[in-house]
Short mmCIF file of C-alpha atoms in Angstrom, two decimals:
data_model
loop_
_atom_site.label_atom_id
_atom_site.label_comp_id
_atom_site.label_asym_id
_atom_site.label_seq_id
_atom_site.Cartn_x
_atom_site.Cartn_y
_atom_site.Cartn_z
CA UNK A 1319 -17.59 38.27 70.31
CA UNK A 1320 -15.08 38.34 67.46
CA UNK A 1321 -12.56 40.05 69.70
CA UNK A 1322 -12.55 36.96 71.92
CA UNK A 1323 -10.72 35.14 69.09
CA UNK A 1324 -7.49 35.79 67.27
CA UNK A 1325 -8.03 38.14 64.36
CA UNK A 1326 -6.26 38.01 61.01
CA UNK A 1327 -6.75 41.72 60.31
CA UNK A 1328 -7.00 44.25 63.13
CA UNK A 1329 -9.59 46.99 63.62
CA UNK A 1330 -9.83 49.88 61.20
CA UNK A 1331 -7.92 52.42 63.29
CA UNK A 1332 -4.79 50.25 63.08
CA UNK A 1333 -4.87 50.56 59.29
CA UNK A 1334 -5.22 54.33 59.46
CA UNK A 1335 -2.37 54.59 61.98
CA UNK A 1336 -0.13 52.42 59.78
CA UNK A 1337 -0.56 54.87 56.91
CA UNK A 1338 -0.19 58.04 58.99
CA UNK A 1339 2.97 56.80 60.74
CA UNK A 1340 4.50 55.66 57.44
CA UNK A 1341 4.68 59.20 56.06
CA UNK A 1342 7.42 61.54 57.20
CA UNK A 1343 6.36 64.30 59.58
CA UNK A 1344 2.73 63.23 59.87
CA UNK A 1345 1.13 62.89 63.29
CA UNK A 1346 -2.01 60.94 64.19
CA UNK A 1347 -4.44 61.84 66.97
CA UNK A 1348 -6.44 58.77 67.95
CA UNK A 1349 -9.74 59.46 69.72
CA UNK A 1350 -10.08 56.35 71.88
CA UNK A 1351 -10.11 54.97 75.42
CA UNK A 1352 -6.92 53.85 77.14
CA UNK A 1353 -5.90 50.46 75.84
CA UNK A 1354 -6.50 51.23 72.16
CA UNK A 1355 -3.07 52.88 71.93
CA UNK A 1356 -1.17 49.57 71.77
CA UNK A 1357 -0.20 50.50 68.19
CA UNK A 1358 2.69 52.59 69.57
CA UNK A 1359 4.22 49.61 71.36
CA UNK A 1360 3.56 47.26 68.46
CA UNK A 1361 5.24 49.51 65.89
CA UNK A 1362 8.23 50.33 68.07
CA UNK A 1363 8.85 46.67 68.88
CA UNK A 1364 8.21 45.03 65.51
CA UNK A 1365 9.81 47.67 63.31
CA UNK A 1366 12.62 48.18 65.85
CA UNK A 1367 12.04 51.91 65.60
CA UNK A 1368 14.51 54.20 67.32
CA UNK A 1369 12.14 57.17 67.36
CA UNK A 1370 8.81 57.64 69.08
CA UNK A 1371 5.81 56.58 67.04
CA UNK A 1372 3.99 59.77 65.94
CA UNK A 1373 0.63 58.78 67.44
CA UNK A 1374 -1.12 60.48 70.36
CA UNK A 1375 -4.23 59.17 72.10
CA UNK A 1376 -6.90 61.71 72.89
CA UNK A 1377 -8.29 59.63 75.74
CA UNK A 1378 -12.01 59.05 76.12
CA UNK A 1379 -12.58 58.95 79.88
CA UNK A 1380 -15.46 59.64 82.27
CA UNK A 1381 -14.98 63.42 82.04
CA UNK A 1382 -15.25 63.25 78.26
CA UNK A 1383 -18.37 61.11 78.53
CA UNK A 1384 -19.91 63.65 80.90
CA UNK A 1385 -18.99 66.88 79.09
CA UNK A 1386 -18.27 65.90 75.48
CA UNK A 1387 -15.03 65.53 73.54
CA UNK A 1388 -14.75 68.54 71.26
CA UNK A 1389 -12.75 70.83 73.52
CA UNK A 1390 -10.28 68.09 74.46
CA UNK A 1391 -9.75 66.78 70.92
CA UNK A 1392 -9.27 70.24 69.43
CA UNK A 1393 -6.86 71.12 72.24
CA UNK A 1394 -4.81 67.98 71.59
CA UNK A 1395 -4.60 68.66 67.85
CA UNK A 1396 -3.50 72.26 68.36
CA UNK A 1397 -0.99 71.25 71.07
CA UNK A 1398 0.63 68.61 68.87
CA UNK A 1399 0.72 71.03 65.95
CA UNK A 1400 2.61 73.49 68.14
CA UNK A 1401 4.96 70.92 69.71
CA UNK A 1402 5.79 68.72 66.71
CA UNK A 1403 5.10 71.10 63.78
CA UNK A 1404 3.92 68.24 61.55
CA UNK A 1405 2.96 68.75 57.91
CA UNK A 1406 -0.28 66.90 58.55
CA UNK A 1407 -2.31 65.76 61.55
CA UNK A 1408 -4.73 62.90 60.91
CA UNK A 1409 -7.62 62.59 63.35
CA UNK A 1410 -8.27 58.87 63.66
CA UNK A 1411 -11.74 57.74 64.75
CA UNK A 1412 -12.34 54.45 66.51
CA UNK A 1413 -15.32 52.26 67.36
CA UNK A 1414 -15.69 54.27 70.58
CA UNK A 1415 -15.96 57.61 68.79
CA UNK A 1416 -18.50 56.07 66.41
CA UNK A 1417 -20.62 54.84 69.32
CA UNK A 1418 -20.54 58.34 70.85
CA UNK A 1419 -21.80 59.76 67.51
CA UNK A 1420 -19.33 62.61 67.66
CA UNK A 1421 -18.99 65.10 64.81
CA UNK A 1422 -15.27 64.63 64.24
CA UNK A 1423 -15.33 66.56 60.97
CA UNK A 1424 -16.42 69.60 62.96
CA UNK A 1425 -13.55 69.00 65.40
CA UNK A 1426 -11.13 69.05 62.45
CA UNK A 1427 -12.56 72.31 61.09
CA UNK A 1428 -12.26 73.93 64.51
CA UNK A 1429 -8.67 72.75 64.97
CA UNK A 1430 -7.65 73.89 61.48
CA UNK A 1431 -8.41 77.49 62.46
CA UNK A 1432 -5.52 77.47 64.96
CA UNK A 1433 -3.18 74.81 63.53
CA UNK A 1434 -0.38 75.84 61.17
CA UNK A 1435 -0.15 72.44 59.47
CA UNK A 1436 -2.89 70.58 57.65
CA UNK A 1437 -5.54 68.70 59.63
CA UNK A 1438 -7.80 66.02 58.19
CA UNK A 1439 -10.19 63.32 59.35
CA UNK A 1440 -9.58 59.73 58.31
CA UNK A 1441 -13.05 59.09 56.99
CA UNK A 1442 -13.57 55.32 57.34
CA UNK A 1443 -16.49 53.38 58.79
CA UNK A 1444 -15.00 51.43 61.68
CA UNK A 1445 -17.85 48.95 61.79
CA UNK A 1446 -17.74 48.07 58.10
CA UNK A 1447 -14.04 47.79 57.27
CA UNK A 1448 -10.99 46.11 58.77
CA UNK A 1449 -7.35 47.19 59.08
CA UNK A 1450 -6.43 46.45 55.45
CA UNK A 1451 -9.45 48.19 53.94
CA UNK A 1452 -9.01 51.21 56.23
CA UNK A 1453 -5.32 51.51 55.30
CA UNK A 1454 -6.18 51.46 51.59
CA UNK A 1455 -8.89 54.10 52.03
CA UNK A 1456 -6.77 56.36 54.24
CA UNK A 1457 -3.89 56.36 51.72
CA UNK A 1458 -6.35 57.15 48.93
CA UNK A 1459 -7.83 59.99 50.98
CA UNK A 1460 -4.43 61.56 51.74
CA UNK A 1461 -3.35 61.35 48.08
CA UNK A 1462 -6.58 63.02 46.93
CA UNK A 1463 -6.25 65.71 49.64
CA UNK A 1464 -2.80 66.84 48.46
CA UNK A 1465 -3.50 66.47 44.74
CA UNK A 1466 -6.57 68.71 45.12
CA UNK A 1467 -4.67 71.15 47.34
CA UNK A 1468 -1.91 71.51 44.72
CA UNK A 1469 -4.49 71.91 41.95
CA UNK A 1470 -6.27 74.72 43.83
CA UNK A 1471 -2.95 76.53 44.33
CA UNK A 1472 -1.90 75.98 40.72
CA UNK A 1473 1.12 73.96 41.89
CA UNK A 1474 0.30 70.66 40.15
CA UNK A 1475 3.27 69.83 37.86
CA UNK A 1476 2.49 69.15 34.22
CA UNK A 1477 4.02 66.53 31.98
CA UNK A 1478 5.93 63.33 32.64
CA UNK A 1479 9.53 62.84 33.72
CA UNK A 1480 12.08 62.81 30.89
CA UNK A 1481 13.01 59.18 31.47
CA UNK A 1482 10.58 56.33 32.21
CA UNK A 1483 9.63 56.44 35.90
CA UNK A 1484 7.40 54.65 38.39
CA UNK A 1485 5.53 55.27 41.62
CA UNK A 1486 5.72 52.27 43.96
CA UNK A 1487 2.50 52.37 45.95
CA UNK A 1488 1.67 50.33 49.05
CA UNK A 1489 4.88 50.10 51.11
CA UNK A 1490 3.96 50.77 54.74
CA UNK A 1491 5.03 50.29 58.32
CA UNK A 1492 4.12 46.87 59.81
CA UNK A 1493 3.85 45.41 56.32
CA UNK A 1494 5.14 41.87 55.77
CA UNK A 1495 8.79 42.23 54.60
CA UNK A 1496 7.83 45.58 53.03
CA UNK A 1497 11.19 47.30 53.59
CA UNK A 1498 13.11 44.47 51.95
CA UNK A 1499 10.60 44.17 49.12
CA UNK A 1500 10.90 47.90 48.49
CA UNK A 1501 14.70 47.68 48.23
CA UNK A 1502 14.40 44.75 45.81
CA UNK A 1503 11.86 46.59 43.64
CA UNK A 1504 14.10 49.66 43.49
CA UNK A 1505 16.98 47.44 42.34
CA UNK A 1506 14.76 45.78 39.76
CA UNK A 1507 13.57 49.13 38.40
CA UNK A 1508 17.18 50.36 38.19
CA UNK A 1509 18.13 47.22 36.23
CA UNK A 1510 15.26 47.97 33.84
CA UNK A 1511 16.37 51.59 33.40
CA UNK A 1512 13.32 52.98 35.21
CA UNK A 1513 13.61 55.84 37.69
CA UNK A 1514 11.63 55.69 40.95
CA UNK A 1515 9.53 58.84 41.09
CA UNK A 1516 7.92 58.29 44.51
CA UNK A 1517 7.46 55.49 47.04
CA UNK A 1518 4.33 55.89 49.18
CA UNK A 1519 3.49 55.94 51.97
CA UNK A 1520 6.65 54.63 53.71
CA UNK A 1521 9.18 57.45 54.10
CA UNK A 1522 7.30 59.83 51.80
CA UNK A 1523 6.57 63.51 52.36
CA UNK A 1524 2.97 64.60 51.85
CA UNK A 1525 4.28 67.68 50.04
CA UNK A 1526 5.66 65.44 47.30
CA UNK A 1527 2.34 63.75 46.59
CA UNK A 1528 1.61 66.43 44.00
CA UNK A 1529 4.47 64.90 41.95
CA UNK A 1530 2.79 61.50 41.64
CA UNK A 1531 1.22 62.27 38.20
CA UNK A 1532 4.70 62.82 36.71
CA UNK A 1533 5.50 59.09 36.73
CA UNK A 1534 4.90 57.00 33.60
CA UNK A 1535 3.06 54.31 35.55
CA UNK A 1536 2.14 53.08 39.04
CA UNK A 1537 3.28 49.73 40.45
CA UNK A 1538 1.09 48.23 43.18
CA UNK A 1539 2.80 45.06 44.44
CA UNK A 1540 0.26 44.24 47.19
CA UNK A 1541 -3.43 43.94 46.44
CA UNK A 1542 -4.41 44.93 49.99
CA UNK A 1543 -2.83 48.39 49.98
CA UNK A 1544 -2.49 50.97 47.22
CA UNK A 1545 -5.10 49.93 44.67
CA UNK A 1546 -7.57 52.67 45.56
CA UNK A 1547 -4.95 55.42 45.22
CA UNK A 1548 -3.60 53.92 41.98
CA UNK A 1549 -7.08 53.65 40.47
CA UNK A 1550 -7.76 57.29 41.42
CA UNK A 1551 -4.56 58.36 39.64
CA UNK A 1552 -5.53 56.21 36.66
CA UNK A 1553 -8.98 57.80 36.35
CA UNK A 1554 -7.82 61.36 37.11
CA UNK A 1555 -4.59 61.46 35.08
CA UNK A 1556 -4.72 58.42 32.82
CA UNK A 1557 -1.76 56.82 34.61
CA UNK A 1558 -1.35 53.12 33.73
CA UNK A 1559 -1.51 50.67 36.63
CA UNK A 1560 0.59 47.50 36.98
CA UNK A 1561 -0.84 45.33 39.76
CA UNK A 1562 0.92 42.01 39.04
CA UNK A 1563 2.80 40.92 42.16
CA UNK A 1564 6.38 40.01 41.07
CA UNK A 1565 6.62 37.03 43.41
CA UNK A 1566 8.21 33.88 41.99
CA UNK A 1567 9.97 33.42 38.66
CA UNK A 1568 6.86 33.24 36.47
CA UNK A 1569 4.99 36.18 37.98
CA UNK A 1570 8.11 38.38 38.11
CA UNK A 1571 8.60 37.82 34.37
CA UNK A 1572 4.90 38.54 33.74
CA UNK A 1573 5.13 41.78 35.75
CA UNK A 1574 8.22 42.91 33.79
CA UNK A 1575 6.52 42.14 30.45
CA UNK A 1576 3.50 44.20 31.55
CA UNK A 1577 5.81 47.11 32.42
CA UNK A 1578 7.44 46.77 28.99
CA UNK A 1579 4.02 46.96 27.35
CA UNK A 1580 3.03 50.04 29.40
CA UNK A 1581 6.25 51.92 28.61
CA UNK A 1582 6.23 51.14 24.89
CA UNK A 1583 2.62 52.32 24.66
CA UNK A 1584 3.87 55.74 25.84
CA UNK A 1585 6.64 56.03 23.25
CA UNK A 1586 9.52 54.20 24.91
CA UNK A 1587 11.42 51.52 23.01
CA UNK A 1588 12.34 48.84 25.55
CA UNK A 1589 12.68 45.08 25.30
CA UNK A 1590 13.23 43.19 28.53
CA UNK A 1591 13.18 39.64 27.14
CA UNK A 1592 16.97 39.28 27.25
CA UNK A 1593 17.00 40.56 30.84
CA UNK A 1594 14.28 38.09 31.88
CA UNK A 1595 16.10 35.21 30.19
CA UNK A 1596 19.45 36.11 31.76
CA UNK A 1597 17.98 36.50 35.25
CA UNK A 1598 15.98 33.28 35.00
CA UNK A 1599 18.77 31.09 33.64
CA UNK A 1600 21.95 32.46 35.18
CA UNK A 1601 21.25 34.81 38.10
CA UNK A 1602 18.29 33.44 40.02
CA UNK A 1603 18.86 30.12 41.74
CA UNK A 1604 15.10 29.50 41.92
CA UNK A 1605 14.77 28.40 38.28
CA UNK A 1606 17.75 26.06 38.62
CA UNK A 1607 16.36 24.62 41.85
CA UNK A 1608 13.02 23.78 40.23
CA UNK A 1609 14.89 21.37 37.92
CA UNK A 1610 17.15 19.88 40.60
CA UNK A 1611 16.89 16.52 42.34
CA UNK A 1612 16.11 18.37 45.59
CA UNK A 1613 12.96 19.87 44.10
CA UNK A 1614 11.99 16.52 42.58
CA UNK A 1615 11.90 15.14 46.13
CA UNK A 1616 9.08 17.61 46.82
CA UNK A 1617 6.99 16.65 43.80
CA UNK A 1618 3.52 15.57 44.79
CA UNK A 1619 3.90 16.46 48.47
CA UNK A 1620 0.75 18.01 49.94
CA UNK A 1621 0.68 21.62 51.17
CA UNK A 1622 -1.90 24.03 52.56
CA UNK A 1623 -1.58 27.76 51.82
CA UNK A 1624 -3.36 30.50 53.78
CA UNK A 1625 -2.85 34.24 54.18
CA UNK A 1626 -3.77 37.59 52.70
CA UNK A 1627 -4.80 37.66 49.04
CA UNK A 1628 -1.45 38.76 47.64
CA UNK A 1629 0.85 36.27 49.33
CA UNK A 1630 -1.52 33.29 49.45
CA UNK A 1631 -2.34 33.54 45.74
CA UNK A 1632 1.30 34.01 44.75
CA UNK A 1633 2.55 31.16 46.95
CA UNK A 1634 -0.14 28.80 45.63
CA UNK A 1635 1.04 29.47 42.05
CA UNK A 1636 4.71 29.04 42.97
CA UNK A 1637 4.16 25.73 44.75
CA UNK A 1638 1.94 24.22 42.05
CA UNK A 1639 3.39 25.74 38.90
CA UNK A 1640 7.09 26.11 39.64
CA UNK A 1641 7.79 23.30 42.13
CA UNK A 1642 5.25 20.57 41.42
CA UNK A 1643 3.87 20.55 44.96
CA UNK A 1644 0.25 19.45 45.42
CA UNK A 1645 -1.71 22.32 47.00
CA UNK A 1646 -4.67 20.62 48.65
CA UNK A 1647 -6.11 23.89 50.00
CA UNK A 1648 -5.53 27.57 49.30
CA UNK A 1649 -7.28 30.12 51.47
CA UNK A 1650 -7.49 33.76 52.41
CA UNK A 1651 -8.99 35.81 55.21
CA UNK A 1652 -9.66 38.77 52.86
CA UNK A 1653 -13.33 37.91 52.48
CA UNK A 1654 -14.11 41.28 50.89
CA UNK A 1655 -12.00 40.29 47.85
CA UNK A 1656 -12.97 36.62 47.62
CA UNK A 1657 -13.91 36.57 43.91
CA UNK A 1658 -10.45 37.74 42.83
CA UNK A 1659 -8.76 35.13 45.01
CA UNK A 1660 -10.88 32.28 43.67
CA UNK A 1661 -10.15 33.36 40.11
CA UNK A 1662 -6.39 33.39 40.81
CA UNK A 1663 -5.98 30.04 42.58
CA UNK A 1664 -8.80 27.72 41.51
CA UNK A 1665 -6.82 25.93 38.80
CA UNK A 1666 -3.80 25.41 41.10
CA UNK A 1667 -5.42 23.78 44.15
CA UNK A 1668 -8.00 21.18 45.13
CA UNK A 1669 -10.00 23.34 47.53
CA UNK A 1670 -10.47 27.06 48.20
CA UNK A 1671 -11.30 28.37 51.68
CA UNK A 1672 -12.45 31.96 52.32
CA UNK A 1673 -12.66 32.50 56.08
CA UNK A 1674 -11.35 34.63 58.92
CA UNK A 1675 -12.12 31.98 61.55
CA UNK A 1676 -8.74 30.55 62.55
CA UNK A 1677 -10.35 27.53 64.22
CA UNK A 1678 -12.01 26.56 60.92
CA UNK A 1679 -8.67 26.84 59.13
CA UNK A 1680 -7.00 24.75 61.83
CA UNK A 1681 -9.65 22.04 61.51
CA UNK A 1682 -9.22 22.01 57.72
CA UNK A 1683 -5.46 21.55 58.12
CA UNK A 1684 -5.98 18.71 60.60
CA UNK A 1685 -8.42 17.04 58.21
CA UNK A 1686 -6.13 17.29 55.18
CA UNK A 1687 -2.87 16.34 56.97
CA UNK A 1688 -0.49 18.19 54.60
CA UNK A 1689 3.26 17.70 54.65
CA UNK A 1690 3.72 21.46 55.15
CA UNK A 1691 1.75 24.65 55.75
CA UNK A 1692 2.46 28.08 54.28
CA UNK A 1693 0.46 30.62 56.24
CA UNK A 1694 0.50 33.26 58.96
CA UNK A 1695 1.80 33.04 62.50
CA UNK A 1696 -1.59 31.65 63.47
CA UNK A 1697 -1.20 28.70 61.11
CA UNK A 1698 2.31 28.25 62.48
CA UNK A 1699 0.77 27.68 65.92
CA UNK A 1700 -1.69 25.21 64.40
CA UNK A 1701 1.23 23.42 62.77
CA UNK A 1702 3.04 23.13 66.09
CA UNK A 1703 0.00 21.49 67.66
CA UNK A 1704 -0.38 19.10 64.71
CA UNK A 1705 3.36 18.49 64.32
CA UNK A 1706 3.28 19.91 60.77
CA UNK A 1707 6.02 22.37 59.70
CA UNK A 1708 4.91 25.85 58.65
CA UNK A 1709 6.57 28.61 56.66
CA UNK A 1710 5.21 32.09 57.43
CA UNK A 1711 4.28 33.97 54.23
CA UNK A 1712 1.86 36.73 55.34
CA UNK A 1713 0.51 38.85 58.17
CA UNK A 1714 -0.43 38.54 60.99
CA UNK A 1715 3.18 38.27 61.96
CA UNK A 1716 5.63 38.10 64.81
CA UNK A 1717 8.93 39.84 65.51
CA UNK A 1718 10.77 36.93 63.85
CA UNK A 1719 9.07 37.99 60.59
CA UNK A 1720 10.88 41.34 60.73
CA UNK A 1721 14.35 39.91 60.04
CA UNK A 1722 17.46 42.04 60.36
CA UNK A 1723 19.05 40.29 57.37
CA UNK A 1724 17.93 41.00 53.82
CA UNK A 1725 14.98 38.73 52.98
CA UNK A 1726 12.69 40.13 50.28
CA UNK A 1727 9.81 38.07 48.90
CA UNK A 1728 9.53 40.01 45.61
CA UNK A 1729 11.72 40.00 42.51
CA UNK A 1730 14.44 37.54 41.58
CA UNK A 1731 16.18 37.64 44.96
CA UNK A 1732 12.78 37.15 46.56
CA UNK A 1733 12.34 34.01 44.43
CA UNK A 1734 15.58 32.65 45.93
CA UNK A 1735 14.39 33.39 49.45
CA UNK A 1736 11.10 31.61 48.75
CA UNK A 1737 12.93 28.51 47.52
CA UNK A 1738 14.77 28.31 50.84
CA UNK A 1739 11.56 28.87 52.82
CA UNK A 1740 9.68 26.19 50.88
CA UNK A 1741 12.46 23.61 50.91
CA UNK A 1742 13.25 24.09 54.60
CA UNK A 1743 9.58 23.90 55.56
CA UNK A 1744 9.28 20.24 54.56
CA UNK A 1745 10.49 17.35 56.69
CA UNK A 1746 12.45 15.51 54.03
CA UNK A 1747 13.58 11.90 53.57
CA UNK A 1748 16.85 11.85 55.50
CA UNK A 1749 15.31 13.80 58.37
CA UNK A 1750 12.46 11.28 58.52
CA UNK A 1751 14.98 8.45 58.51
CA UNK A 1752 17.05 9.97 61.32
CA UNK A 1753 13.94 10.64 63.42
CA UNK A 1754 12.95 7.01 62.99
CA UNK A 1755 16.39 5.75 64.07
CA UNK A 1756 17.18 8.13 66.91
CA UNK A 1757 13.75 9.22 68.14
CA UNK A 1758 14.09 12.97 68.12
CA UNK A 1759 11.74 15.71 69.22
CA UNK A 1760 8.45 13.94 68.53
CA UNK A 1761 7.41 12.65 71.96
CA UNK A 1762 4.70 15.25 72.60
CA UNK A 1763 1.04 14.40 72.25
CA UNK A 1764 -0.52 14.95 68.85
CA UNK A 1765 -4.13 16.07 68.74
CA UNK A 1766 -7.00 14.53 66.83
CA UNK A 1767 -8.74 15.46 63.59
CA UNK A 1768 -9.78 18.89 64.78
CA UNK A 1769 -8.11 21.58 66.84
CA UNK A 1770 -11.24 23.07 68.36
CA UNK A 1771 -11.40 20.75 71.38
CA UNK A 1772 -9.26 18.29 73.29
CA UNK A 1773 -9.53 14.55 72.64
CA UNK A 1774 -12.43 12.84 74.40
CA UNK A 1775 -10.68 9.45 74.40
CA UNK A 1776 -8.22 7.93 76.85
CA UNK A 1777 -5.34 5.61 76.01
CA UNK A 1778 -4.34 2.73 78.25
CA UNK A 1779 -0.73 2.54 79.38
CA UNK A 1780 -0.04 -0.45 77.12
CA UNK A 1781 -1.63 1.23 74.11
CA UNK A 1782 0.37 4.40 74.70
CA UNK A 1783 3.57 2.34 74.91
CA UNK A 1784 2.65 0.58 71.65
CA UNK A 1785 1.98 3.97 70.02
CA UNK A 1786 5.39 5.27 71.09
CA UNK A 1787 7.06 2.39 69.21
CA UNK A 1788 5.74 3.77 65.92
CA UNK A 1789 8.17 6.04 63.97
CA UNK A 1790 7.56 9.68 64.76
CA UNK A 1791 6.86 10.88 61.24
CA UNK A 1792 3.73 8.67 60.96
CA UNK A 1793 2.72 8.45 64.61
CA UNK A 1794 0.37 11.42 64.49
CA UNK A 1795 -1.55 10.05 61.53
CA UNK A 1796 -1.90 6.59 63.12
CA UNK A 1797 -3.08 8.14 66.39
CA UNK A 1798 -5.73 10.18 64.60
CA UNK A 1799 -6.92 7.21 62.52
CA UNK A 1800 -7.13 5.01 65.62
CA UNK A 1801 -9.17 7.62 67.50
CA UNK A 1802 -11.52 8.01 64.54
CA UNK A 1803 -11.99 4.23 64.44
CA UNK A 1804 -12.76 4.18 68.19
CA UNK A 1805 -15.26 7.05 67.99
CA UNK A 1806 -17.09 5.50 65.04
CA UNK A 1807 -17.62 2.34 67.12
CA UNK A 1808 -18.49 4.06 70.37
CA UNK A 1809 -15.32 3.17 72.31
CA UNK A 1810 -14.28 5.64 75.04
CA UNK A 1811 -10.91 4.00 75.72
CA UNK A 1812 -8.19 2.85 73.36
CA UNK A 1813 -6.46 -0.43 74.18
CA UNK A 1814 -3.87 -2.42 72.26
CA UNK A 1815 -6.70 -4.57 70.90
CA UNK A 1816 -8.48 -1.46 69.56
CA UNK A 1817 -5.25 -0.34 67.89
CA UNK A 1818 -4.87 -3.65 66.07
CA UNK A 1819 -8.55 -3.62 65.07
CA UNK A 1820 -8.12 -0.13 63.65
CA UNK A 1821 -5.06 -1.29 61.73
CA UNK A 1822 -6.94 -4.23 60.25
CA UNK A 1823 -9.89 -2.04 59.27
CA UNK A 1824 -7.71 -0.03 56.85
CA UNK A 1825 -5.94 -3.14 55.57
CA UNK A 1826 -2.59 -2.17 57.06
#
């Protein structure tokens, strides 16, 4: 039944395909029925890719159901190995292949006998994990595969790079602003005098994964993707892990100080305090804005934040700590990591919501009536129905969240971009004033306290006319309060008299 509703994170095979298609010269064979191969269209459209997505569907049809899949799957793997000559083919299971109880590991072993490149099975349980968890596990599996392969061949490099270096782990196709964030992180590392050893998986070669242990530390900017691989490298090679997301002025400084600590513990002699001070005071406009009259106009305004763990937690801290905005609710759909999220945001918001039910989130927003929402595209749709502006800060996303212009969310330039997003997401004083004078775009119906069902009340013509006389920026709230008053007293129709009675009941 879950598939009948919008989903915040897709099925597991989407996560595996995101990782496979992020690497260079890696092909994915997806064992699934027709219709499950929408990933190809999605990636080509959203990422504006000029090349074909390296994913092939090994279709489960009636012939497969009658005779079994092994011959067809093995044939498809060997054919793609011959045609594309990939370094690696990843066999991607789906819910369908799980239902059929097929021995895909055996398929891989059979295909490896004839394939020239490597073949592996993405070993994830498609009924227990979602897209984000599957992506994290698939990346971890591929890293382990090539580290172990290099070790067996005696090709695993020893020692660290001469200069301090970093692996940036977690940049992938279809990630929220990942390409721009990656560019910003590379610039930041260059400013700090740190070489980038490898970036995985986006644009990486699987043959270079054996070089990962040469870096001085691993940076994992997104909690959803890369932690498993980084923790494996930490346990196997003692590589330090920095998992502080450098989003906003405060957290970017904290991330840089953690990097400084990690490098100095390995014999470097670096001090980034002057760099942090210079960036904060003179380069980044975000710190200046937080002290400006424009930001003071936002002080105390109510906001709701919802998204994946990384972006929702970071945005909650930025709003509350850096801009003085009142976060009435912070939420995430990453239920599997709920404890971490609560720990991060509890002191910065009134209420924490852990849910992947978009209707429940919509009802919470309608109940709280914030001045702005910072969420996913799904909360943006809720905001349109409630006439509340929304800034998109996390997946699930839309093609407008893959901007052509440079818009990172991480680092000091990312802090500037966030200031613009936050400021422009609020309907501010002069805009309210102009809407009141000239009318504006606020003539559409506004729904009631919840978004799960249509209003069960009717408004008389006179009452509707009276409602339309009310300034647009408060009309929605008055309509909702009047309908609540009517329901509480058993009225099924709202007249002008009911409106005035509702007004008197709240002392207005």
